[in-house]
Amino acid sequence: MSKQEIREKTILKMADLAKNKPLEKKRQELVIIDKLLRSEEWQMASSVGLTISQSIEFSTNELLLTALEQKKRVYVPKTMPKKQLAFLPYLSAEQELIKSSYGLLEPSYDKALENNELDLVIVPGVGFNLNNNQRIGFGGGYYDRFIAKYQSKTVSLCLDVQNVTSEQWLDNQFDIKINKILTV
């Protein structure tokens, strides 16, 4: 199966879980969040990069609030030209965000506030191979380009429907493996 076919199939499963089994999705998220909060990567990080999730994705709402409560410096990505990401401060749930051309909520850009040297980045994705830490993203290559230059820790949070370990696909030159994948 091609990477695109795996992506399309997994997005349908993610949408089905979010729409038809929201309590199961929330249960899995809580288990995985607990694992993350107990992990050395999280505990040692003073600055954390987190995406503002879409409804079918692993919800980051609780993690954003928890990170702020724990006095971590929290940054969220803004999509930039040439498929680049810029991480900018996330100060509160009331912060004004702008809907991007991709429909993502993002902070407004301010070069002076950009910080791409975070202690930990939680990398979103569509599918994950738990045996070799491969990741299939949404297809834009933004995170692969970012983590190719990034020098610290990466963790991904994988719901059951995102576990594509049984699938085989060919990496391309831009595919970057994640340091750690947490699942139920």
XYZ file of C-alpha atoms in Angstrom:
184
model
C 0.000 0.000 0.000
C 1.321 3.467 -0.817
C 1.895 6.121 1.818
C -0.965 8.150 0.351
C -3.331 5.157 0.554
C -2.339 4.525 4.174
C -2.836 8.240 4.931
C -6.311 8.317 3.352
C -7.414 5.090 5.067
C -6.129 6.242 8.460
C -7.718 9.704 8.208
C -11.084 7.995 7.625
C -10.524 5.871 10.747
C -9.540 8.976 12.747
C -12.683 10.787 11.604
C -14.838 7.780 12.471
C -13.318 7.545 15.961
C -13.858 11.271 16.598
C -17.443 11.252 15.322
C -18.780 7.881 16.400
C -16.664 6.945 19.433
C -15.713 10.228 21.149
C -15.617 8.655 24.623
C -13.200 5.963 23.440
C -11.045 8.632 21.780
C -10.999 10.646 25.015
C -10.160 7.512 27.061
C -7.169 6.758 24.833
C -6.022 10.381 24.945
C -6.090 10.415 28.760
C -4.017 7.220 28.974
C -1.448 8.574 26.530
C -1.341 12.008 28.190
C -0.627 10.307 31.512
C 2.293 8.451 29.906
C 3.604 11.672 28.398
C 3.375 13.620 31.656
C 5.343 10.875 33.437
C 7.981 10.686 30.699
C 11.484 12.015 31.183
C 11.141 14.005 27.960
C 8.192 15.983 29.340
C 9.519 16.347 32.864
C 12.900 17.659 31.698
C 11.456 20.105 29.156
C 11.071 23.742 30.111
C 9.906 24.671 26.592
C 7.419 22.585 24.618
C 6.098 22.791 21.063
C 2.502 21.620 20.643
C 0.108 21.890 17.743
C -3.416 23.209 18.167
C -5.246 20.074 17.115
C -8.103 19.605 14.675
C -11.159 17.583 15.735
C -10.019 14.265 14.234
C -6.501 14.543 15.667
C -5.223 13.650 19.119
C -6.632 16.534 21.169
C -3.915 18.805 22.532
C -6.292 21.081 24.499
C -5.566 19.452 27.860
C -1.834 19.280 27.161
C -1.667 22.976 26.289
C -3.366 23.878 29.584
C -1.292 21.410 31.601
C 1.946 22.748 30.144
C 0.950 26.304 31.073
C -0.071 25.209 34.580
C 3.332 23.531 34.968
C 4.980 26.849 34.009
C 6.459 25.446 30.815
C 7.064 27.866 27.970
C 4.583 26.716 25.343
C 4.960 27.340 21.616
C 2.607 26.504 18.759
C 3.486 26.294 15.073
C 2.653 28.744 12.346
C 2.917 27.551 8.757
C 5.320 29.693 6.778
C 6.285 30.018 3.107
C 8.366 27.235 1.550
C 6.698 24.635 3.822
C 8.494 25.841 6.948
C 7.223 26.083 10.542
C 7.814 28.881 13.027
C 7.039 28.183 16.683
C 5.520 31.144 18.503
C 4.421 31.647 22.135
C 1.098 30.258 23.313
C 0.135 32.204 26.415
C -3.438 31.143 27.211
C -6.585 29.536 25.848
C -7.932 33.067 25.352
C -5.075 34.034 23.028
C -6.225 35.384 19.692
C -5.450 32.936 16.911
C -5.842 33.225 13.152
C -7.244 30.536 10.860
C -4.612 29.647 8.250
C -5.275 28.773 4.621
C -5.187 25.112 5.797
C -7.920 25.795 8.364
C -5.460 25.541 11.271
C -5.553 27.908 14.225
C -2.214 29.694 14.459
C -0.708 32.700 16.231
C 0.106 35.797 14.229
C 3.732 35.919 13.147
C 6.295 38.007 14.983
C 9.931 37.235 14.114
C 11.081 38.543 17.515
C 8.980 35.894 19.310
C 9.923 32.908 17.145
C 11.625 30.034 18.988
C 12.539 26.906 17.035
C 15.002 25.606 19.639
C 12.558 23.963 22.009
C 13.366 21.265 24.564
C 10.558 19.029 23.293
C 8.271 19.010 20.269
C 5.109 16.902 20.239
C 4.906 15.952 16.557
C 1.429 15.292 15.172
C 0.755 12.754 12.482
C -1.728 10.515 10.770
C -0.045 7.140 11.179
C 2.865 5.700 13.108
C 4.968 2.557 12.853
C 5.729 1.595 16.454
C 8.557 -0.768 15.456
C 10.779 1.775 13.729
C 9.307 5.184 14.733
C 8.300 6.091 11.187
C 5.566 8.680 10.856
C 3.080 9.539 8.140
C 1.960 13.144 8.374
C -0.810 14.993 6.584
C 1.297 15.238 3.438
C 2.722 18.755 3.478
C 6.160 17.875 4.823
C 6.180 20.806 7.273
C 7.163 18.780 10.344
C 9.680 16.641 8.440
C 11.446 19.800 7.274
C 11.369 21.228 10.787
C 12.668 18.153 12.625
C 15.386 17.573 10.018
C 17.058 20.684 11.490
C 15.797 20.278 15.056
C 18.329 18.984 17.589
C 16.283 17.999 20.652
C 13.531 15.517 21.591
C 10.467 14.570 19.545
C 7.488 12.579 20.809
C 4.313 11.610 18.956
C 0.995 10.594 20.527
C -0.677 7.682 18.741
C -4.310 6.649 19.069
C -5.079 2.989 18.289
C -6.436 3.847 14.821
C -3.166 5.625 14.002
C -1.054 2.524 14.625
C -0.041 1.469 11.116
C 2.812 -0.800 12.205
C 1.461 -3.646 10.054
C 1.655 -1.493 6.911
C 4.774 -1.122 4.771
C 5.696 2.012 2.871
C 8.767 3.503 1.309
C 10.382 6.455 3.048
C 11.386 9.383 0.941
C 14.392 11.608 1.549
C 12.344 14.004 3.692
C 10.854 11.429 6.111
C 12.312 11.869 9.588
C 11.765 9.359 12.383
C 10.356 10.375 15.765
C 12.411 9.762 18.926
C 9.482 8.255 20.851
C 5.893 7.278 20.071
C 3.435 6.878 22.943
C 0.266 4.826 22.554
C -2.354 3.112 24.702
